[in-house]
Structures are given as C-alpha cells and as structure tokens.
mmCIF file of C-alpha atoms in Angstrom:
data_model
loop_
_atom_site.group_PDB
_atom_site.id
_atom_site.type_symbol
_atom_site.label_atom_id
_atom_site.label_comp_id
_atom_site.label_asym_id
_atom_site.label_seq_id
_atom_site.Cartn_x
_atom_site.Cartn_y
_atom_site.Cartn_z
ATOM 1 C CA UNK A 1 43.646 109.356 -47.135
ATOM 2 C CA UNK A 2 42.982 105.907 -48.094
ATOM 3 C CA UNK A 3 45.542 103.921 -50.082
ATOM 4 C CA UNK A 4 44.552 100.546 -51.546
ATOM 5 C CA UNK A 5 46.959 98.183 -52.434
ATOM 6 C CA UNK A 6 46.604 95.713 -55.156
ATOM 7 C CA UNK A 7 47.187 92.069 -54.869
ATOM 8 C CA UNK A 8 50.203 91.740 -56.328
ATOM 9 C CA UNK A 9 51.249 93.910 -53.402
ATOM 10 C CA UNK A 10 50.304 92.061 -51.144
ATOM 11 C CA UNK A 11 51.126 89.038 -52.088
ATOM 12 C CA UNK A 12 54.802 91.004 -52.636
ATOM 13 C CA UNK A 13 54.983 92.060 -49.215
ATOM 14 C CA UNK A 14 53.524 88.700 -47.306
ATOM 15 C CA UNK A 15 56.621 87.234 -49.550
ATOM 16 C CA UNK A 16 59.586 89.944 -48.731
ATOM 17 C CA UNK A 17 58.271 89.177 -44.956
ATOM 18 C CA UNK A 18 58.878 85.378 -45.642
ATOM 19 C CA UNK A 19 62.309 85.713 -46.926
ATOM 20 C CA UNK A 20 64.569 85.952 -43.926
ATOM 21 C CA UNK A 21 63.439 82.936 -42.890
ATOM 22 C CA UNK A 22 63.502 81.089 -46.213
ATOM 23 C CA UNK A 23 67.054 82.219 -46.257
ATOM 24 C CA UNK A 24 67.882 81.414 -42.435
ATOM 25 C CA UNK A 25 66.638 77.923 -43.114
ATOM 26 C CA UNK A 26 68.676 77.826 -46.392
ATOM 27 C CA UNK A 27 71.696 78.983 -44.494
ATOM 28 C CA UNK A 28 71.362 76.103 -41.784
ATOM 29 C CA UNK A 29 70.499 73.409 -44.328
ATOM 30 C CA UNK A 30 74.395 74.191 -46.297
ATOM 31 C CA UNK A 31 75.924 74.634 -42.720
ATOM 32 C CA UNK A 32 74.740 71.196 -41.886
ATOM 33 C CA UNK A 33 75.825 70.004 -45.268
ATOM 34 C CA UNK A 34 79.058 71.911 -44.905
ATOM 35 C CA UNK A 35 79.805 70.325 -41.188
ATOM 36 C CA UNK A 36 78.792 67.029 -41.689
ATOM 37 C CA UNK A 37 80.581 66.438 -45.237
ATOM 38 C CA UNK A 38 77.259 65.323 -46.376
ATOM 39 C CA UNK A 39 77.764 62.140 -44.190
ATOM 40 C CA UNK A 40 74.157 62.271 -43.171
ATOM 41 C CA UNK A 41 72.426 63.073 -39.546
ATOM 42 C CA UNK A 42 75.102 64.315 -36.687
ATOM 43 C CA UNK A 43 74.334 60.826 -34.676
ATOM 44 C CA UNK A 44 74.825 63.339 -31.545
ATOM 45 C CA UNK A 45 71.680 64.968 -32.208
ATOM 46 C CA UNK A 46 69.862 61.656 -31.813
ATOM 47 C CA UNK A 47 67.762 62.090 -29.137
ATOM 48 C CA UNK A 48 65.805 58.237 -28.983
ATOM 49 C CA UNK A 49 62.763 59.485 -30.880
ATOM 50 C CA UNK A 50 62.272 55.669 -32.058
ATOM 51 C CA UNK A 51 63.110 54.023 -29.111
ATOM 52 C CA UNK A 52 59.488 54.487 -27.301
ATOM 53 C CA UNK A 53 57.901 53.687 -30.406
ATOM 54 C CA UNK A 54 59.959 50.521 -30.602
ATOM 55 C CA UNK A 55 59.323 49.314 -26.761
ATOM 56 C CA UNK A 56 55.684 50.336 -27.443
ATOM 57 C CA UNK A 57 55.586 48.232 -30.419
ATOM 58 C CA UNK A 58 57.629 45.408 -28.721
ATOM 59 C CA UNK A 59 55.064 45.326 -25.789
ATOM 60 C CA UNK A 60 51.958 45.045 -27.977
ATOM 61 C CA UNK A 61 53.343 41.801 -29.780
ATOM 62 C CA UNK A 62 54.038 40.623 -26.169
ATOM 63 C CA UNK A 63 50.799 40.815 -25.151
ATOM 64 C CA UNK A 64 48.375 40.821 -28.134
ATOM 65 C CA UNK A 65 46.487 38.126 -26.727
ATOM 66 C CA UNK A 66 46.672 38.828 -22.973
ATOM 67 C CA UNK A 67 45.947 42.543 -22.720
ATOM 68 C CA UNK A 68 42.383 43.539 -22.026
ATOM 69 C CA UNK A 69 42.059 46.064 -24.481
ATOM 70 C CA UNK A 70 43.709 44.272 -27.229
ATOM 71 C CA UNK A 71 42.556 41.036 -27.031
ATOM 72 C CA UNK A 72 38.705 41.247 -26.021
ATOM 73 C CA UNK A 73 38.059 45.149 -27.472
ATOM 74 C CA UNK A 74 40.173 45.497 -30.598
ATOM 75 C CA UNK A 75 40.466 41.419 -31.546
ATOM 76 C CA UNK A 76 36.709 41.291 -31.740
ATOM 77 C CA UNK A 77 36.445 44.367 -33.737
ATOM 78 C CA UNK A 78 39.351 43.011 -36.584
ATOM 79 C CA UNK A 79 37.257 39.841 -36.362
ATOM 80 C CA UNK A 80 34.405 41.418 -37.284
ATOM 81 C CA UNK A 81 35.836 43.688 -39.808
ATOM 82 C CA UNK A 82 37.643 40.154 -41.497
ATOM 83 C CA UNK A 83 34.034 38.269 -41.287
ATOM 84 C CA UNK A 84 32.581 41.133 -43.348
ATOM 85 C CA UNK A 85 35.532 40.751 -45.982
ATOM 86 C CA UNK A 86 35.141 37.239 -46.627
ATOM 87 C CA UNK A 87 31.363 37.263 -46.796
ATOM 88 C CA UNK A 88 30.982 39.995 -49.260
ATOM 89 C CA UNK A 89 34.296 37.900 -51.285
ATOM 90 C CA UNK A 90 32.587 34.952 -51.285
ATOM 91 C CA UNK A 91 28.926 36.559 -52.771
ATOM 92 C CA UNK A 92 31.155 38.552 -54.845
ATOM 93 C CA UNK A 93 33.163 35.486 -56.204
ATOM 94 C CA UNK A 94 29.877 32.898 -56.636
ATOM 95 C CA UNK A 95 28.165 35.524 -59.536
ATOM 96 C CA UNK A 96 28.769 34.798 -62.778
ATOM 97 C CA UNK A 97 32.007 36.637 -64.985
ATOM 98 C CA UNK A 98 29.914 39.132 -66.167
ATOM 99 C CA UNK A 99 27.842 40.582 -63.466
ATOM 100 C CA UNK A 100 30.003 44.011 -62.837
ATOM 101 C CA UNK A 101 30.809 45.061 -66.523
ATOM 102 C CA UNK A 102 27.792 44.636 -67.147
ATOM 103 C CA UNK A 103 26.319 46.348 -63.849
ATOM 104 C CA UNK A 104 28.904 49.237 -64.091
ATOM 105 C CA UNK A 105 27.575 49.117 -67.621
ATOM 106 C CA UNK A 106 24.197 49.646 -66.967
ATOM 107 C CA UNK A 107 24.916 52.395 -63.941
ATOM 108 C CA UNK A 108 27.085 54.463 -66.096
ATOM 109 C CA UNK A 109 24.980 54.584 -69.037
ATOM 110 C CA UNK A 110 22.078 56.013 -67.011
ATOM 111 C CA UNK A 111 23.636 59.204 -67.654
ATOM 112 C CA UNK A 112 23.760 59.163 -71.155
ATOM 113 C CA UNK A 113 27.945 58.945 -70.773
ATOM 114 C CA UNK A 114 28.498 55.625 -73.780
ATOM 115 C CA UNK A 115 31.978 56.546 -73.869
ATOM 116 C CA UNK A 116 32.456 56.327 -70.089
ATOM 117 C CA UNK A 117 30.644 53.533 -69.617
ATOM 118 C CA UNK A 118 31.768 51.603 -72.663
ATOM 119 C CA UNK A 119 35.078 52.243 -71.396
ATOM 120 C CA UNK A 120 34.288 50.958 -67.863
ATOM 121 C CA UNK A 121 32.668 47.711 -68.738
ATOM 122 C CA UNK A 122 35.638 47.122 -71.136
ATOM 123 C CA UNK A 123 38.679 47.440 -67.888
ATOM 124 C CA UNK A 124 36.733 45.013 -66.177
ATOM 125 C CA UNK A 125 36.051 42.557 -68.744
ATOM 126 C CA UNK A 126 39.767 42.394 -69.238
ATOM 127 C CA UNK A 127 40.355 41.502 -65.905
ATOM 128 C CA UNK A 128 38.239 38.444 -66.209
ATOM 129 C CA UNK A 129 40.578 38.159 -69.942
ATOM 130 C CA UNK A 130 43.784 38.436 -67.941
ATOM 131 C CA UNK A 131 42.793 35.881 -65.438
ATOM 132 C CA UNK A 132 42.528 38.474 -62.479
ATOM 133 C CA UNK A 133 39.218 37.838 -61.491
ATOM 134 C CA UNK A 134 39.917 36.848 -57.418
ATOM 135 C CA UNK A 135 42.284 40.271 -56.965
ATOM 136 C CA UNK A 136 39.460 42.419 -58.672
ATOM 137 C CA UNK A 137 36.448 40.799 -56.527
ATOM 138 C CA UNK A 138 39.082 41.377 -53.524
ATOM 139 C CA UNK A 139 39.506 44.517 -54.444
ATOM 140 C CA UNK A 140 35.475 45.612 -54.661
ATOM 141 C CA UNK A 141 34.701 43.933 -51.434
ATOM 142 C CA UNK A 142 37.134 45.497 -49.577
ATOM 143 C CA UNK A 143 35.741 48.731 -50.961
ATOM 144 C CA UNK A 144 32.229 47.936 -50.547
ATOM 145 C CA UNK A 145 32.878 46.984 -46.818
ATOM 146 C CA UNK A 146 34.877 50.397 -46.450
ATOM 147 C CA UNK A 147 31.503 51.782 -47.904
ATOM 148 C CA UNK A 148 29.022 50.353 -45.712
ATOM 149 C CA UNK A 149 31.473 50.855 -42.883
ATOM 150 C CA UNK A 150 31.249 54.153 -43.567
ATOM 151 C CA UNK A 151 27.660 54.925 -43.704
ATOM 152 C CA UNK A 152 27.158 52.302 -40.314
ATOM 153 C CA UNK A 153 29.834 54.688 -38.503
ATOM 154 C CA UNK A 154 29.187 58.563 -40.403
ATOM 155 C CA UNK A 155 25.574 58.449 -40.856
ATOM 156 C CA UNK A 156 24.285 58.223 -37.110
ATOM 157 C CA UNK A 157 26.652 60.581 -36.525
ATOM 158 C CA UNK A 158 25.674 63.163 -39.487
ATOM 159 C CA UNK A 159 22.014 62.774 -38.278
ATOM 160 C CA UNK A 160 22.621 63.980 -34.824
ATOM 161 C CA UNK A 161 25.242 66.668 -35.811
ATOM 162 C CA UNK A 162 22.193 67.927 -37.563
ATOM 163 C CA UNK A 163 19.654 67.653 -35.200
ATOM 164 C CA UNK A 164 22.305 69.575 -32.975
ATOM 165 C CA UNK A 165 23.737 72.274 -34.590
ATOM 166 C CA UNK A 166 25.483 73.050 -31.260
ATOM 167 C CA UNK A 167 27.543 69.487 -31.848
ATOM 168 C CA UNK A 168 29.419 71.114 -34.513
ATOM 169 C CA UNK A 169 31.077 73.250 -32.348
ATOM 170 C CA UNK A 170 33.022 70.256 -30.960
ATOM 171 C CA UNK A 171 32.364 67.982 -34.354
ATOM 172 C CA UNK A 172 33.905 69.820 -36.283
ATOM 173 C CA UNK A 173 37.641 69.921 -35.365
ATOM 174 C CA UNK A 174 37.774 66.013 -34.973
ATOM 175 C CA UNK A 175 36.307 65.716 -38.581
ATOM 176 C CA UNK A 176 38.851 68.397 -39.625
ATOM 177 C CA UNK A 177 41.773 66.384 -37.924
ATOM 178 C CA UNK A 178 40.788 63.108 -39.453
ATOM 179 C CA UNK A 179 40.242 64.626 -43.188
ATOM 180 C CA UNK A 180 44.016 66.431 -42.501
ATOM 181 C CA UNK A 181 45.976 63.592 -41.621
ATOM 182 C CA UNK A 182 47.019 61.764 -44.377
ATOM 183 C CA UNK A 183 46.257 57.464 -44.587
ATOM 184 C CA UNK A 184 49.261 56.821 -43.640
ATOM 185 C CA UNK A 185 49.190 57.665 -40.173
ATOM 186 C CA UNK A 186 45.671 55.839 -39.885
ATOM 187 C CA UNK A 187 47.667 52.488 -41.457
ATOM 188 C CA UNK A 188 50.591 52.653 -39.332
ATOM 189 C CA UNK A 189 48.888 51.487 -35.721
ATOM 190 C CA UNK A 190 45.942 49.359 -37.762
ATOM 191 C CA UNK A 191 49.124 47.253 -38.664
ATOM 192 C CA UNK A 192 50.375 47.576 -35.228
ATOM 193 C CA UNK A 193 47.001 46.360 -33.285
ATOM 194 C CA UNK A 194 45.314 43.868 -35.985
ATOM 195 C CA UNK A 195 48.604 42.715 -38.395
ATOM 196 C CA UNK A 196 48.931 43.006 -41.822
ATOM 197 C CA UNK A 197 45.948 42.050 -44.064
ATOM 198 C CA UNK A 198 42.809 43.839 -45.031
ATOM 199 C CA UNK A 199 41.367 44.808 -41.576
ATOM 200 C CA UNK A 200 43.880 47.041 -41.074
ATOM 201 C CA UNK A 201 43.162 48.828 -44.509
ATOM 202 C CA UNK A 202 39.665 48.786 -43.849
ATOM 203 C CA UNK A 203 40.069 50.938 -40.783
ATOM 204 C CA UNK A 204 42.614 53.536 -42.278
ATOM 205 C CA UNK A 205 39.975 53.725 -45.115
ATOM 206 C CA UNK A 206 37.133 54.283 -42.937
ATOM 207 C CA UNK A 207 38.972 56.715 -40.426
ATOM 208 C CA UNK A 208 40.152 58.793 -43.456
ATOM 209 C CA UNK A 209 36.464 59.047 -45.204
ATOM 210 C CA UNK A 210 34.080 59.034 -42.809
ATOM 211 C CA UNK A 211 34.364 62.807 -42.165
ATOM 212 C CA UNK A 212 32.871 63.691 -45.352
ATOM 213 C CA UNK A 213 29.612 61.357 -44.972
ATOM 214 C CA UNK A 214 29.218 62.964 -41.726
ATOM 215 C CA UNK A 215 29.590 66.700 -43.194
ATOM 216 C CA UNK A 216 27.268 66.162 -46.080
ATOM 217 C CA UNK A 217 24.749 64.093 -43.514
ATOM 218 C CA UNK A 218 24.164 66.998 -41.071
ATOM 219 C CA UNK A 219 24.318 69.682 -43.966
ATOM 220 C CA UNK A 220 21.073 67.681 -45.210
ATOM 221 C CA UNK A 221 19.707 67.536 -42.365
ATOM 222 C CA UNK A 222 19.929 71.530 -42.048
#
C-alpha cells in the first residue's frame, strides 16, 4: 500500500526534523548571553583569525611596488583598467548637457513605454539642474567600462563553453562560485592590491557579472 503525503507534510516533517537544532543553537546563544553578562565575545575564544589577514595586508603595502606579481602583473592591469575610466569620462564629459536624456529618451521610447521613458529623460535632466553633471558622467563610465569589460572577458569565454559542451562540466562551478559570493568579498582584496578608487570597483563589478554573459553566451551558442 502506497501512502502519499501532501506537502504540507512534508514540509511539517523536514521542519519537526529541524527543530532540535534550532533549539540547541537557541540554547547556546542565551548560555553565552547568560555567561558572559552580555559583555560581548569571551576574549579567550579568540583564536588570531585577523592576525594573518593583518600581516598579509601589512606585507602587500610593504612591497606594492617591489613584488613581481604586484607591481609588473596586477599594477599594469589597474593601469589599464584607470586609462579606460578616464577616457570614456573625458568623451563622456566633452558632449553636450543633453546627449543622455535625450538618448535614454529615444532608447526607451522604442518600446512604446512614454511613461518610462519620459520619466527617465526627466532624472537625468535634473542632474544637469542640480549641478551633478561630473558624478553622473562618472557614474556611466564606470558602468560602461564594467560593460565592455564584461563582454572583452565573458564573451570569448561563452563562445568556447559552447563550442565545448564538455567545458561546462568544469565551467560551471567557477561561474556558480562567482554568481554566489556576494560583491563584497570581490571589493575587499581589489582595495587591498590596487587602493581605493574606481579600479578596484571595476573589478568586483566585473568578477560578480561576468558569469551571466558567459551562461547566456554558450546557451546561444547551443
């Protein structure tokens, strides 16, 4: 005999099966509160997570511009990244006030949307009204180089994960870890290796949405 159990069954069950260690890890959370007097952290269960970080971090300000690696691999690359910034800011910055409402404009209204795009056109004519045309034009090149970044790095790679469907086999995990990991860990060693500025958010960008462009590349290709 066959019985068949509905979902709210199972979804019952999978949650009963959850509980004792809901409650375990509710009973350890008020112990620690209990034992510590709310005080914060036991410092004796500091174990020096940081302190590698730290002397890692340390050594690569020591020898940013010694180190083989850093200063003739990764310099070059922030260089190039930086170039490609400032030359899209510039073209961006010499065309007259009204080029992007008006181009957004003309891209939105393509699809018949006059709401959307009247809307559109409007936010960026008042950032030329509230005097913040140089952070807006920063703004667009940075996201245009992230763009073309993106279709330089994904789309080789989308074409030949198509043209080898066994590639996905090993493809597939790395885009899955890169889509999974939020920016944030991506940003943290950009700052580290190239310093603060907009290289560094380029490459968190890129890292972060590349693996789509190089899903939706091979799945055309197939």
């Amino acid at each position: 005999m066959v019985i068949a159990l509905s979902p709210g069954r199972v979804a019952e069950g999978r949650s009963v099966r959850w509980l004792p260690w809901v409650a375990a890890a509710g009973a350890l959370a008020f112990g620690q509160l209990v034992w510590s007097s709310t005080e914060g952290f036991p410092a004796s269960w500091d174990i020096g997570v940081s302190e590698p970080v730290n002397r890692f971090q340390s050594w690569v300000a020591r020898n940013r511009t010694t180190n083989f690696f850093i200063a003739d691999v990764l310099r070059p690359i922030g260089q190039a990244v930086q170039w490609g910034y400032n030359a899209l800011l510039d073209v961006l910055l010499s065309m007259p006030w009204f080029w992007l409402p008006l181009a957004v404009f003309v891209v939105i209204i393509r699809s018949g949307r006059w709401i959307s795009a009247t809307g559109a056109a409007a936010g960026l004519f008042y950032t030329e009204v509230a005097g913040l045309r140089e952070p807006t034009m920063q703004t667009v090149a940075l996201s245009l180089l992230c763009v073309l970044l993106c279709i330089a790095i994904g789309g080789p790679i989308g074409i030949w994960a198509g043209l080898r469907p066994g590639s996905d086999r090993y493809l597939r995990p790395a885009v899955d870890i890169l889509q999974s990991l939020p920016t944030t860990l991506y940003l943290a060693p950009a700052v580290l290796f190239f310093t603060i500025g907009q290289t560094p958010a380029a490459i968190a960008t890129v890292a972060f949405a590349v693996g789509p462009l190089i899903r939706i590349a091979a799945l055309g290709i197939r």
